[in-house]
Amino acid sequence: MSQITTENVADELDYSLTALDRCDSCGAQAYIRVTLSSGELLFCAHHGAKFKEKLFPTAINWHDESARLLETSAAE
């Protein structure tokens, strides 16, 4: 059984992280949203990678927009 759900694909596509979404660990811009049974966590790319091994197996959803960082640096 997969830990990642696709039930709310339309909702997921409509919700993208913005500069107002901040990492719960350090306050930097969040690029990863993790939905757990107990709530939601936001992480920057660094902290998302740091905690992925521990959180991913129990995550209901792992929404990762860190690829946007590569798009930004490629445009410069």
Backbone as JSON Lines, residues from 0, in Angstrom:
{"i":0,"aa":"M","n":[0.84,-1.18,0.0],"ca":[0.0,0.0,0.0],"c":[0.88,1.24,0.0]}
{"i":1,"aa":"S","n":[0.6,2.17,-0.88],"ca":[1.4,3.38,-1.0],"c":[1.05,4.38,0.09]}
{"i":2,"aa":"Q","n":[2.06,5.05,0.59],"ca":[1.85,6.09,1.59],"c":[1.46,7.42,0.95]}
{"i":3,"aa":"I","n":[1.65,7.55,-0.34],"ca":[1.36,8.8,-1.03],"c":[0.01,8.66,-1.72]}
{"i":4,"aa":"T","n":[-0.9,9.57,-1.41],"ca":[-2.24,9.51,-1.98],"c":[-2.35,10.38,-3.21]}
{"i":5,"aa":"T","n":[-3.27,10.02,-4.08],"ca":[-3.55,10.82,-5.26],"c":[-5.02,11.19,-5.32]}
{"i":6,"aa":"E","n":[-5.72,11.08,-4.19],"ca":[-7.15,11.34,-4.17],"c":[-7.48,12.78,-4.53]}
{"i":7,"aa":"N","n":[-6.73,13.72,-4.03],"ca":[-7.02,15.13,-4.24],"c":[-6.06,15.74,-5.25]}
{"i":8,"aa":"V","n":[-5.96,15.12,-6.41],"ca":[-5.02,15.59,-7.42],"c":[-5.37,17.01,-7.85]}
{"i":9,"aa":"A","n":[-6.65,17.32,-8.05],"ca":[-7.05,18.67,-8.46],"c":[-6.67,19.69,-7.4]}
{"i":10,"aa":"D","n":[-6.92,19.37,-6.13],"ca":[-6.54,20.28,-5.05],"c":[-5.04,20.46,-5.01]}
{"i":11,"aa":"E","n":[-4.3,19.4,-5.2],"ca":[-2.84,19.43,-5.16],"c":[-2.3,20.29,-6.29]}
{"i":12,"aa":"L","n":[-2.89,20.21,-7.46],"ca":[-2.42,21.0,-8.59],"c":[-2.73,22.48,-8.4]}
{"i":13,"aa":"D","n":[-3.82,22.8,-7.71],"ca":[-4.22,24.18,-7.48],"c":[-3.39,24.85,-6.39]}
{"i":14,"aa":"Y","n":[-2.77,24.08,-5.54],"ca":[-2.05,24.64,-4.41],"c":[-0.55,24.55,-4.65]}
{"i":15,"aa":"S","n":[0.05,25.68,-4.88],"ca":[1.51,25.69,-4.97],"c":[2.03,26.56,-3.84]}
{"i":16,"aa":"L","n":[3.2,26.23,-3.4],"ca":[3.81,26.98,-2.3],"c":[4.27,28.34,-2.81]}
{"i":17,"aa":"T","n":[4.14,29.35,-1.97],"ca":[4.53,30.71,-2.34],"c":[5.63,31.2,-1.4]}
{"i":18,"aa":"A","n":[6.11,32.4,-1.65],"ca":[7.15,32.99,-0.79],"c":[6.63,33.22,0.63]}
{"i":19,"aa":"L","n":[5.33,33.22,0.81],"ca":[4.76,33.39,2.15],"c":[4.82,32.11,2.98]}
{"i":20,"aa":"D","n":[4.98,30.97,2.31],"ca":[5.11,29.68,3.01],"c":[6.55,29.54,3.48]}
{"i":21,"aa":"R","n":[6.72,29.34,4.78],"ca":[8.06,29.33,5.38],"c":[8.37,27.98,6.0]}
{"i":22,"aa":"C","n":[9.64,27.61,5.97],"ca":[10.13,26.36,6.55],"c":[9.88,26.35,8.06]}
{"i":23,"aa":"D","n":[9.32,25.27,8.56],"ca":[9.07,25.15,9.99],"c":[10.35,24.98,10.79]}
{"i":24,"aa":"S","n":[11.45,24.65,10.14],"ca":[12.72,24.47,10.85],"c":[13.55,25.74,10.93]}
{"i":25,"aa":"C","n":[13.61,26.49,9.81],"ca":[14.54,27.63,9.79],"c":[13.92,28.94,9.33]}
{"i":26,"aa":"G","n":[12.71,28.91,8.8],"ca":[12.07,30.13,8.35],"c":[12.35,30.53,6.91]}
{"i":27,"aa":"A","n":[13.17,29.77,6.19],"ca":[13.43,30.05,4.78],"c":[12.18,29.72,3.96]}
{"i":28,"aa":"Q","n":[12.18,30.1,2.69],"ca":[11.03,29.8,1.84],"c":[10.83,28.29,1.75]}
{"i":29,"aa":"A","n":[9.59,27.86,1.91],"ca":[9.27,26.43,1.87],"c":[9.04,25.98,0.44]}
{"i":30,"aa":"Y","n":[9.62,24.85,0.11],"ca":[9.43,24.22,-1.19],"c":[8.85,22.81,-1.05]}
{"i":31,"aa":"I","n":[8.7,22.34,0.17],"ca":[8.19,20.99,0.42],"c":[7.08,21.07,1.48]}
{"i":32,"aa":"R","n":[5.94,20.46,1.16],"ca":[4.83,20.37,2.12],"c":[4.59,18.89,2.4]}
{"i":33,"aa":"V","n":[4.66,18.53,3.66],"ca":[4.47,17.14,4.07],"c":[3.18,17.06,4.88]}
{"i":34,"aa":"T","n":[2.28,16.2,4.44],"ca":[1.05,15.99,5.17],"c":[1.17,14.69,5.95]}
{"i":35,"aa":"L","n":[1.01,14.81,7.25],"ca":[1.05,13.65,8.15],"c":[-0.33,13.48,8.76]}
{"i":36,"aa":"S","n":[-0.59,12.37,9.4],"ca":[-1.89,12.17,10.03],"c":[-2.13,13.19,11.14]}
{"i":37,"aa":"S","n":[-1.06,13.74,11.7],"ca":[-1.19,14.71,12.8],"c":[-1.19,16.16,12.32]}
{"i":38,"aa":"G","n":[-1.0,16.4,11.03],"ca":[-0.99,17.76,10.51],"c":[-0.04,17.92,9.35]}
{"i":39,"aa":"E","n":[0.36,19.17,9.11],"ca":[1.16,19.5,7.95],"c":[2.46,20.17,8.38]}
{"i":40,"aa":"L","n":[3.54,19.88,7.67],"ca":[4.83,20.51,7.9],"c":[5.32,21.12,6.6]}
{"i":41,"aa":"L","n":[6.0,22.26,6.71],"ca":[6.6,22.91,5.56],"c":[8.11,22.94,5.76]}
{"i":42,"aa":"F","n":[8.85,22.66,4.68],"ca":[10.3,22.64,4.76],"c":[10.92,23.34,3.56]}
{"i":43,"aa":"C","n":[12.08,23.96,3.78],"ca":[12.9,24.42,2.68],"c":[13.49,23.15,2.03]}
{"i":44,"aa":"A","n":[14.15,23.3,0.9],"ca":[14.71,22.13,0.22],"c":[15.74,21.42,1.11]}
{"i":45,"aa":"H","n":[16.55,22.18,1.83],"ca":[17.58,21.6,2.7],"c":[16.96,20.74,3.8]}
{"i":46,"aa":"H","n":[16.01,21.29,4.54],"ca":[15.43,20.53,5.64],"c":[14.5,19.42,5.15]}
{"i":47,"aa":"G","n":[13.87,19.61,3.99],"ca":[13.08,18.53,3.41],"c":[13.94,17.32,3.11]}
{"i":48,"aa":"A","n":[15.11,17.56,2.53],"ca":[16.04,16.46,2.25],"c":[16.55,15.83,3.54]}
{"i":49,"aa":"K","n":[16.8,16.67,4.52],"ca":[17.33,16.18,5.8],"c":[16.35,15.25,6.52]}
{"i":50,"aa":"F","n":[15.06,15.59,6.48],"ca":[14.06,14.82,7.21],"c":[13.3,13.8,6.37]}
{"i":51,"aa":"K","n":[13.58,13.75,5.06],"ca":[12.81,12.88,4.16],"c":[12.89,11.41,4.57]}
{"i":52,"aa":"E","n":[14.06,10.92,4.87],"ca":[14.21,9.5,5.21],"c":[13.34,9.12,6.42]}
{"i":53,"aa":"K","n":[13.23,10.02,7.37],"ca":[12.46,9.73,8.58],"c":[10.95,9.92,8.36]}
{"i":54,"aa":"L","n":[10.56,10.96,7.63],"ca":[9.14,11.3,7.51],"c":[8.42,10.63,6.34]}
{"i":55,"aa":"F","n":[9.13,10.37,5.24],"ca":[8.49,9.85,4.04],"c":[7.69,8.56,4.26]}
{"i":56,"aa":"P","n":[8.21,7.6,5.03],"ca":[7.44,6.36,5.21],"c":[6.08,6.54,5.89]}
{"i":57,"aa":"T","n":[5.93,7.59,6.69],"ca":[4.65,7.8,7.39],"c":[3.84,8.94,6.79]}
{"i":58,"aa":"A","n":[4.36,9.6,5.77],"ca":[3.66,10.74,5.16],"c":[2.44,10.28,4.37]}
{"i":59,"aa":"I","n":[1.38,11.04,4.49],"ca":[0.19,10.81,3.68],"c":[0.43,11.4,2.29]}
{"i":60,"aa":"N","n":[1.11,12.54,2.26],"ca":[1.42,13.2,1.0],"c":[2.75,13.93,1.14]}
{"i":61,"aa":"W","n":[3.56,13.87,0.1],"ca":[4.86,14.56,0.06],"c":[4.86,15.43,-1.2]}
{"i":62,"aa":"H","n":[4.61,16.71,-1.03],"ca":[4.52,17.66,-2.14],"c":[5.84,18.4,-2.23]}
{"i":63,"aa":"D","n":[6.62,18.17,-3.28],"ca":[7.96,18.71,-3.41],"c":[8.06,19.62,-4.63]}
{"i":64,"aa":"E","n":[8.28,20.91,-4.39],"ca":[8.45,21.88,-5.47],"c":[9.9,22.37,-5.55]}
{"i":65,"aa":"S","n":[10.83,21.63,-4.99],"ca":[12.22,22.07,-4.96],"c":[12.84,22.16,-6.36]}
{"i":66,"aa":"A","n":[12.23,21.53,-7.35],"ca":[12.72,21.65,-8.73],"c":[12.62,23.09,-9.22]}
{"i":67,"aa":"R","n":[11.74,23.88,-8.6],"ca":[11.64,25.3,-8.97],"c":[12.94,26.03,-8.71]}
{"i":68,"aa":"L","n":[13.74,25.56,-7.78],"ca":[15.03,26.19,-7.51],"c":[15.95,26.05,-8.71]}
{"i":69,"aa":"L","n":[15.9,24.92,-9.39],"ca":[16.71,24.71,-10.59],"c":[16.23,25.57,-11.74]}
{"i":70,"aa":"E","n":[14.92,25.75,-11.85],"ca":[14.34,26.6,-12.91],"c":[14.79,28.04,-12.71]}
{"i":71,"aa":"T","n":[14.81,28.51,-11.47],"ca":[15.2,29.88,-11.16],"c":[16.66,30.11,-11.51]}
{"i":72,"aa":"S","n":[17.53,29.2,-11.12],"ca":[18.96,29.39,-11.4],"c":[19.28,29.23,-12.89]}
{"i":73,"aa":"A","n":[18.5,28.44,-13.61],"ca":[18.72,28.26,-15.04],"c":[18.3,29.51,-15.82]}
{"i":74,"aa":"A","n":[17.32,30.25,-15.3],"ca":[16.82,31.45,-15.96],"c":[17.78,32.63,-15.78]}
{"i":75,"aa":"E","n":[18.65,32.58,-14.81],"ca":[19.56,33.69,-14.53],"c":[20.74,33.73,-15.43]}
